[in-house]
Amino acid sequence: MPTSITRTYSRYSRDAAALFGALIRQARNELKITAQELADRAGISRGLLQRIEKGNLKCEIGAVFEVAAIVGVKLFDANDSTMTKHLHQTKEKLTLLPKSVRKKSKAVHDDF
Amino acid sequence: MPTSITRTYSRYSRDAAALFGALIRQARNELKITAQELADRAGISRGLLQRIEKGNLKCEIGAVFEVAAIVGVKLFDANDSTMTKHLHQTKEKLTLLPKSVRKKSKAVHDDF
DNA sequence: TAAATATGGATCATAGAAAGACCATAAAAC
DNA sequence: GTTTTATGGTCTTTCTATGATCCATATTTA
């Protein structure tokens, strides 16, 4: 076997993903929609949704975010501390937020 | 071209990933470590770190969480509202958290 | 200034994630 | 009870994200 690349994950990453998945599943159950329906709405397969809800770390983050957004589990809520805490300090991030579009001074340095 | 499956993402997912990547980059700059060094520590390539910092949604969530944890950008902080808010309501999630390990009543229904 | 280092981006091969079946069991609905 | 329906898991194929390597441009250091 030619060097299979087994990635290691920290405890924190595993816990975070597991909890995030559990939140999604809980929200889905409260909404009373089936796994198949949620998967369809997110544009993913039911199998992938299963892995997301189990906290599998080898899922693309886009799929996870989509599912989470649909059922209403959002990491980044406008009035939530997790993000806003970090937000008020820097200027770099302003270019990223949809609301405040800054005009660049001279050349294009940001590629977002 | 035989039907490439182009996935679509919601506005929210794109913004969340972009902001998350920006937070990582900001934290890395404040720590004054190079992209290569952070990538090495996370066990990923520099190219992947670049994409994470740019908010690319097609990255595995495990890699994103690892990087975030290293530089100290944590979605799920113990005393942070984003997670704890949802946490105090359900019992299902308790099996997931490292601290509170419940003993199952009879058979093994949970596979975590 | 020049030399060294860091970053952005592009290309390519491949390990592996995702889709799409499948089946078995579990849970609802009847 | 029976009949749907939902879920968990496995397997195979398709597709793509990742790592590696390259180069160009910034940025830093001497």
Coordinates of C-alpha atoms in Angstrom, one line a residue, chain A residues 7-13 15-20 22-23 25-26 29-30 42-44 48 53-66 69 72-77 80-83 85-87 89-90 92-93 96-98 111-112, chain B residues 7-13 15-20 22-23 25-26 29-30 42-44 48 53-66 69 72-77 80-83 85-87 89-90 92-93 96-98 111-112:
Chain A
R7 CA -5.3 12.7 8.6
T8 CA -5.4 13.2 12.4
Y9 CA -7.9 15.5 14.1
S10 CA -7.7 17.3 17.4
R11 CA -10.2 16.6 20.1
Y12 CA -11.7 20.0 19.6
S13 CA -12.4 19.5 15.9
D15 CA -16.2 17.5 19.3
A16 CA -17.2 20.6 17.4
A17 CA -18.2 18.6 14.3
A18 CA -20.1 16.1 16.4
L19 CA -22.0 18.8 18.2
F20 CA -22.7 20.7 15.1
A22 CA -26.2 16.9 16.5
L23 CA -27.6 20.4 16.4
R25 CA -30.2 16.6 13.5
Q26 CA -32.1 18.0 16.4
N29 CA -36.4 16.5 14.0
E30 CA -38.1 19.5 15.4
A42 CA -29.6 21.0 0.3
G43 CA -28.8 19.4 -3.0
I44 CA -26.8 16.5 -1.4
L48 CA -23.8 12.6 3.0
E53 CA -25.2 14.5 11.3
K54 CA -22.8 12.0 12.7
G55 CA -20.1 14.6 12.8
N56 CA -17.9 13.1 10.2
L57 CA -15.0 15.5 9.6
K58 CA -14.5 14.5 6.0
C59 CA -17.3 16.4 4.5
E60 CA -17.0 19.6 2.5
I61 CA -17.8 22.6 4.5
G62 CA -20.1 24.0 1.9
A63 CA -22.5 21.0 2.2
V64 CA -22.5 21.3 6.0
F65 CA -23.2 25.1 5.9
E66 CA -26.0 24.6 3.5
A69 CA -28.6 27.1 7.1
G72 CA -31.7 27.2 11.0
V73 CA -28.5 26.3 12.8
K74 CA -26.2 29.2 12.0
L75 CA -22.8 29.6 13.5
F76 CA -22.6 33.1 12.4
D77 CA -25.6 35.0 13.5
D80 CA -24.3 36.4 18.0
S81 CA -21.1 36.7 20.0
T82 CA -19.0 34.1 18.4
M83 CA -18.5 36.1 15.3
K85 CA -16.8 39.4 19.1
H86 CA -14.0 39.2 16.6
L87 CA -15.6 41.5 14.2
Q89 CA -11.7 45.0 15.8
T90 CA -10.4 44.8 12.3
E92 CA -9.5 43.7 6.8
K93 CA -12.8 41.8 7.2
L96 CA -15.8 40.5 3.1
L97 CA -19.1 41.5 4.4
P98 CA -21.7 42.1 1.8
D111 CA -9.4 39.2 -4.5
F112 CA -12.7 38.5 -2.9
Chain B
R7 CA -23.2 22.6 -6.6
T8 CA -24.8 25.8 -5.7
Y9 CA -24.4 27.5 -2.4
S10 CA -26.6 30.0 -0.6
R11 CA -25.6 33.5 0.2
Y12 CA -25.3 32.7 3.8
S13 CA -22.9 29.8 3.3
D15 CA -20.6 34.7 3.6
A16 CA -20.1 32.4 6.6
A17 CA -17.1 30.7 4.9
A18 CA -15.6 33.9 3.8
L19 CA -15.8 35.4 7.2
F20 CA -14.5 32.3 8.9
A22 CA -10.9 36.0 7.2
L23 CA -11.0 35.4 10.9
R25 CA -6.2 34.8 8.4
Q26 CA -6.4 37.7 10.8
N29 CA -1.3 37.4 11.1
E30 CA -1.6 38.4 14.7
A42 CA -2.5 21.6 10.7
G43 CA -1.1 18.8 8.6
I44 CA -2.4 20.3 5.4
L48 CA -5.4 24.2 1.0
E53 CA -8.6 31.6 4.2
K54 CA -10.3 32.7 1.0
G55 CA -13.5 31.1 2.1
N56 CA -13.6 28.3 -0.4
L57 CA -16.6 26.1 0.3
K58 CA -15.1 23.0 -1.2
C59 CA -12.8 22.2 1.6
E60 CA -13.2 19.4 4.1
I61 CA -14.6 20.7 7.3
G62 CA -12.0 18.8 9.4
A63 CA -9.2 20.8 7.8
V64 CA -11.0 24.0 8.5
F65 CA -11.7 23.2 12.1
E66 CA -8.1 22.1 12.7
A69 CA -8.5 25.6 16.5
G72 CA -7.7 30.2 18.3
V73 CA -10.8 30.9 16.2
K74 CA -13.3 28.6 17.7
L75 CA -16.9 28.5 16.8
F76 CA -17.8 26.5 19.7
D77 CA -16.5 28.0 22.9
D80 CA -20.1 31.1 24.0
S81 CA -23.7 31.6 23.2
T82 CA -23.7 30.2 19.7
M83 CA -23.5 26.7 21.0
K85 CA -27.7 28.5 23.6
H86 CA -28.8 25.4 21.8
L87 CA -27.2 23.1 24.3
Q89 CA -32.4 22.1 25.8
T90 CA -31.9 18.6 24.6
E92 CA -29.8 13.8 22.7
K93 CA -26.7 15.8 22.5
L96 CA -21.8 13.7 22.3
L97 CA -20.2 15.9 24.8
P98 CA -17.0 14.5 26.4
D111 CA -23.4 5.0 17.4
F112 CA -21.2 7.8 18.4

